Amino acid sequence: LAKTTQPISMDSYEGQEVNITCSHNNIATNDYITWYQQFPSQGPRFIIQGYKTKVTNEVASLFIPADRKSSTLSLPRVSLSDTAVYYCLVGEGDSNYQLIWGAGTKLIIKP
Amino acid sequence: GAVVSQHPSRVICKSGTSVKIECRSLDFQATTMFWYRQFPKQSLMLMATSNEGSKATYEQGVEKDKFLINHASLTLSTLTVTSAHPEDSSFYICSAQLQGDSYEQYFGPGTRLTVT
């Protein structure tokens, strides 16, 4: 099971693009990379998932280099409501079973 | 860092039986623990919030009589799936929240339940 490493915290300002990078050096061939967002006292919310290259949805983009040993979550034009903890997870296959949950990155958006 | 354990990691049971899953915060006290369920190719779904010494708060659509939660101490919460059926087969994850810190939740490794 691959372990992930993320920065403990990050600050940014409204309207900026925020990039959060996650390291997962021991990622396995079958592992997918998933990011979750979590607000205080709430369960995590799925943001995006990818296997390689780039994935984009309505809320974020996920960049994965060829060696897949890291990934970067990109949040465009953040707002105050994006203040949350963001978790990078690496899981077996695309079923998200057997995940190692790290401490996440606490992102604080300032006015 | 804070560590949360779950036991068992995998369990297979027969339809109609009950299964208990334990969630422990190993090196910190957690007044609040959360239980999640995750089906294949779906994100986590919060099932209930468990507060030490009081009744759990269940999310809409989660049957409290089927998923019994007990949070008897600051380091242990249990989820019992009663009269399990194959549709209860899922991945169950707990998390523990540090006292006084609304951001920090630490998640257990999960329990894969298979009901045959």
GROMACS .gro file of C-alpha atoms in nm:
model
  227
    1LEU     CA    1   0.000   0.000   0.000
    2ALA     CA    2   0.144   0.331  -0.106
    3LYS     CA    3   0.192   0.603   0.153
    4THR     CA    4   0.140   0.965   0.061
    5THR     CA    5   0.315   1.279   0.176
    6GLN     CA    6   0.160   1.624   0.153
    7PRO     CA    7   0.240   1.964   0.300
    8ILE     CA    8   0.073   2.007   0.635
    9SER     CA    9  -0.069   2.349   0.552
   10MET     CA   10  -0.090   2.615   0.281
   11ASP     CA   11  -0.219   2.969   0.261
   12SER     CA   12  -0.348   3.153  -0.042
   13TYR     CA   13  -0.578   3.437  -0.142
   14GLU     CA   14  -0.912   3.457  -0.311
   15GLY     CA   15  -0.894   3.444  -0.688
   16GLN     CA   16  -0.557   3.272  -0.698
   17GLU     CA   17  -0.478   2.931  -0.840
   18VAL     CA   18  -0.369   2.685  -0.574
   19ASN     CA   19  -0.154   2.382  -0.642
   20ILE     CA   20  -0.113   2.110  -0.380
   21THR     CA   21   0.147   1.845  -0.450
   22CYS     CA   22   0.144   1.496  -0.308
   23SER     CA   23   0.429   1.245  -0.309
   24HIS     CA   24   0.363   0.874  -0.342
   25ASN     CA   25   0.695   0.713  -0.422
   26ASN     CA   26   0.575   0.357  -0.371
   27ILE     CA   27   0.270   0.377  -0.591
   28ALA     CA   28   0.182   0.043  -0.745
   29THR     CA   29   0.085  -0.028  -1.102
   30ASN     CA   30  -0.280  -0.075  -1.013
   31ASP     CA   31  -0.306   0.227  -0.786
   32TYR     CA   32  -0.522   0.525  -0.868
   33ILE     CA   33  -0.476   0.869  -0.716
   34THR     CA   34  -0.774   1.034  -0.552
   35TRP     CA   35  -0.817   1.367  -0.380
   36TYR     CA   36  -1.076   1.447  -0.118
   37GLN     CA   37  -1.183   1.774   0.040
   38GLN     CA   38  -1.301   1.792   0.394
   39PHE     CA   39  -1.469   2.073   0.585
   40PRO     CA   40  -1.469   2.081   0.966
   41SER     CA   41  -1.677   1.811   1.130
   42GLN     CA   42  -1.786   1.672   0.795
   43GLY     CA   43  -1.691   1.365   0.601
   44PRO     CA   44  -1.448   1.389   0.312
   45ARG     CA   45  -1.584   1.489  -0.025
   46PHE     CA   46  -1.449   1.337  -0.343
   47ILE     CA   47  -1.278   1.594  -0.568
   48ILE     CA   48  -1.100   1.415  -0.846
   49GLN     CA   49  -0.934   1.088  -0.940
   50GLY     CA   50  -0.671   0.999  -1.195
   51TYR     CA   51  -0.426   0.736  -1.308
   52LYS     CA   52  -0.184   0.925  -1.530
   53THR     CA   53  -0.131   1.249  -1.723
   54LYS     CA   54  -0.402   1.508  -1.664
   55VAL     CA   55  -0.758   1.489  -1.547
   56THR     CA   56  -0.993   1.784  -1.528
   57ASN     CA   57  -1.344   1.820  -1.394
   58GLU     CA   58  -1.567   2.109  -1.300
   59VAL     CA   59  -1.386   2.184  -0.976
   60ALA     CA   60  -1.020   2.090  -1.019
   61SER     CA   61  -0.741   1.950  -1.231
   62LEU     CA   62  -0.507   1.670  -1.142
   63PHE     CA   63  -0.161   1.651  -1.293
   64ILE     CA   64   0.030   1.324  -1.277
   65PRO     CA   65   0.382   1.294  -1.423
   66ALA     CA   66   0.493   0.992  -1.619
   67ASP     CA   67   0.661   0.821  -1.323
   68ARG     CA   68   0.342   0.868  -1.116
   69LYS     CA   69   0.546   0.921  -0.800
   70SER     CA   70   0.372   1.248  -0.732
   71SER     CA   71   0.056   1.431  -0.825
   72THR     CA   72  -0.062   1.790  -0.811
   73LEU     CA   73  -0.412   1.903  -0.737
   74SER     CA   74  -0.486   2.237  -0.898
   75LEU     CA   75  -0.773   2.453  -0.777
   76PRO     CA   76  -0.846   2.745  -1.009
   77ARG     CA   77  -0.951   3.082  -0.870
   78VAL     CA   78  -1.008   2.976  -0.512
   79SER     CA   79  -1.263   3.138  -0.284
   80LEU     CA   80  -1.298   3.156   0.091
   81SER     CA   81  -1.523   2.851   0.081
   82ASP     CA   82  -1.233   2.643  -0.047
   83THR     CA   83  -1.076   2.662   0.298
   84ALA     CA   84  -1.064   2.297   0.396
   85VAL     CA   85  -0.838   2.000   0.441
   86TYR     CA   86  -0.738   1.822   0.121
   87TYR     CA   87  -0.642   1.457   0.124
   88CYS     CA   88  -0.438   1.279  -0.138
   89LEU     CA   89  -0.501   0.907  -0.148
   90VAL     CA   90  -0.352   0.622  -0.343
   91GLY     CA   91  -0.564   0.315  -0.376
   92GLU     CA   92  -0.562  -0.027  -0.528
   93GLY     CA   93  -0.735  -0.037  -0.861
   94ASP     CA   94  -1.013   0.206  -0.927
   95SER     CA   95  -1.232   0.089  -0.644
   96ASN     CA   96  -1.059   0.296  -0.377
   97TYR     CA   97  -1.032   0.001  -0.146
   98GLN     CA   98  -0.733  -0.028   0.083
   99LEU     CA   99  -0.643   0.337   0.113
  100ILE     CA  100  -0.379   0.491   0.331
  101TRP     CA  101  -0.512   0.816   0.466
  102GLY     CA  102  -0.252   1.077   0.550
  103ALA     CA  103  -0.302   1.388   0.759
  104GLY     CA  104  -0.399   1.598   0.457
  105THR     CA  105  -0.317   1.957   0.368
  106LYS     CA  106  -0.494   2.232   0.554
  107LEU     CA  107  -0.562   2.502   0.297
  108ILE     CA  108  -0.655   2.845   0.426
  109ILE     CA  109  -0.786   3.101   0.179
  110LYS     CA  110  -0.762   3.462   0.284
  111PRO     CA  111  -0.963   3.757   0.153
  112GLY     CA  112   0.118   1.165   1.432
  113ALA     CA  113  -0.220   1.046   1.552
  114VAL     CA  114  -0.302   0.688   1.462
  115VAL     CA  115  -0.639   0.526   1.425
  116SER     CA  116  -0.673   0.153   1.396
  117GLN     CA  117  -0.959  -0.066   1.282
  118HIS     CA  118  -1.022  -0.428   1.347
  119PRO     CA  119  -1.073  -0.649   1.161
  120SER     CA  120  -0.926  -0.529   0.832
  121ARG     CA  121  -1.127  -0.784   0.637
  122VAL     CA  122  -1.424  -0.997   0.739
  123ILE     CA  123  -1.644  -1.241   0.559
  124CYS     CA  124  -1.972  -1.338   0.718
  125LYS     CA  125  -2.285  -1.523   0.625
  126SER     CA  126  -2.611  -1.350   0.554
  127GLY     CA  127  -2.814  -1.299   0.869
  128THR     CA  128  -2.522  -1.281   1.108
  129SER     CA  129  -2.389  -0.975   1.287
  130VAL     CA  130  -2.043  -0.827   1.257
  131LYS     CA  131  -1.869  -0.587   1.491
  132ILE     CA  132  -1.601  -0.347   1.371
  133GLU     CA  133  -1.377  -0.167   1.617
  134CYS     CA  134  -1.222   0.174   1.573
  135ARG     CA  135  -0.951   0.284   1.812
  136SER     CA  136  -0.754   0.603   1.848
  137LEU     CA  137  -0.419   0.472   1.960
  138ASP     CA  138  -0.237   0.775   2.093
  139PHE     CA  139  -0.498   1.042   2.144
  140GLN     CA  140  -0.843   1.087   2.284
  141ALA     CA  141  -1.129   1.139   2.046
  142THR     CA  142  -1.458   1.275   2.166
  143THR     CA  143  -1.596   1.235   1.816
  144MET     CA  144  -1.555   0.950   1.573
  145PHE     CA  145  -1.708   0.915   1.231
  146TRP     CA  146  -1.813   0.606   1.041
  147TYR     CA  147  -1.808   0.597   0.664
  148ARG     CA  148  -1.905   0.346   0.402
  149GLN     CA  149  -1.762   0.324   0.056
  150PHE     CA  150  -1.901   0.124  -0.235
  151PRO     CA  151  -1.693   0.043  -0.542
  152LYS     CA  152  -1.608   0.340  -0.762
  153GLN     CA  153  -1.780   0.577  -0.523
  154SER     CA  154  -1.651   0.822  -0.269
  155LEU     CA  155  -1.689   0.782   0.102
  156MET     CA  156  -2.033   0.824   0.247
  157LEU     CA  157  -2.072   0.940   0.604
  158MET     CA  158  -2.294   0.701   0.794
  159ALA     CA  159  -2.293   0.842   1.143
  160THR     CA  160  -2.119   1.064   1.391
  161SER     CA  161  -2.031   0.900   1.718
  162ASN     CA  162  -1.985   1.107   2.032
  163GLU     CA  163  -1.839   0.956   2.344
  164GLY     CA  164  -2.101   0.888   2.606
  165SER     CA  165  -2.399   0.979   2.395
  166LYS     CA  166  -2.608   0.835   2.116
  167ALA     CA  167  -2.472   0.845   1.764
  168THR     CA  168  -2.615   1.080   1.506
  169TYR     CA  169  -2.707   0.897   1.188
  170GLU     CA  170  -2.716   1.043   0.839
  171GLN     CA  171  -3.036   1.035   0.644
  172GLY     CA  172  -3.105   0.695   0.498
  173VAL     CA  173  -2.885   0.503   0.742
  174GLU     CA  174  -3.079   0.264   0.961
  175LYS     CA  175  -2.976   0.308   1.321
  176ASP     CA  176  -3.119  -0.029   1.423
  177LYS     CA  177  -2.913  -0.202   1.160
  178PHE     CA  178  -2.587  -0.020   1.216
  179LEU     CA  179  -2.538  -0.006   1.590
  180ILE     CA  180  -2.273   0.235   1.707
  181ASN     CA  181  -2.126   0.243   2.054
  182HIS     CA  182  -1.870   0.499   2.167
  183ALA     CA  183  -1.809   0.391   2.523
  184SER     CA  184  -1.470   0.551   2.573
  185LEU     CA  185  -1.256   0.830   2.432
  186THR     CA  186  -1.048   0.582   2.237
  187LEU     CA  187  -1.295   0.324   2.113
  188SER     CA  188  -1.602   0.324   1.893
  189THR     CA  189  -1.767   0.014   1.755
  190LEU     CA  190  -1.995  -0.037   1.459
  191THR     CA  191  -2.209  -0.349   1.457
  192VAL     CA  192  -2.377  -0.448   1.135
  193THR     CA  193  -2.674  -0.652   1.247
  194SER     CA  194  -2.842  -0.919   1.037
  195ALA     CA  195  -2.602  -0.850   0.754
  196HIS     CA  196  -2.707  -0.899   0.395
  197PRO     CA  197  -2.503  -0.911   0.075
  198GLU     CA  198  -2.595  -0.550  -0.002
  199ASP     CA  199  -2.414  -0.450   0.317
  200SER     CA  200  -2.088  -0.567   0.162
  201SER     CA  201  -1.875  -0.257   0.150
  202PHE     CA  202  -1.568  -0.085   0.282
  203TYR     CA  203  -1.625   0.072   0.623
  204ILE     CA  204  -1.391   0.347   0.741
  205CYS     CA  205  -1.384   0.527   1.070
  206SER     CA  206  -1.215   0.848   1.159
  207ALA     CA  207  -1.138   1.012   1.491
  208GLN     CA  208  -1.139   1.380   1.561
  209LEU     CA  209  -0.891   1.536   1.799
  210GLN     CA  210  -1.042   1.710   2.094
  211GLY     CA  211  -1.075   2.081   2.037
  212ASP     CA  212  -0.959   2.078   1.677
  213SER     CA  213  -1.235   2.079   1.421
  214TYR     CA  214  -1.005   2.034   1.125
  215GLU     CA  215  -0.799   1.739   1.227
  216GLN     CA  216  -0.952   1.404   1.162
  217TYR     CA  217  -0.751   1.089   1.143
  218PHE     CA  218  -0.882   0.796   0.948
  219GLY     CA  219  -0.852   0.427   1.010
  220PRO     CA  220  -0.735   0.189   0.737
  221GLY     CA  221  -1.084   0.057   0.680
  222THR     CA  222  -1.261  -0.275   0.708
  223ARG     CA  223  -1.374  -0.468   0.404
  224LEU     CA  224  -1.694  -0.653   0.482
  225THR     CA  225  -1.815  -0.926   0.252
  226VAL     CA  226  -2.151  -1.085   0.324
  227THR     CA  227  -2.212  -1.413   0.148
   0.00000   0.00000   0.00000
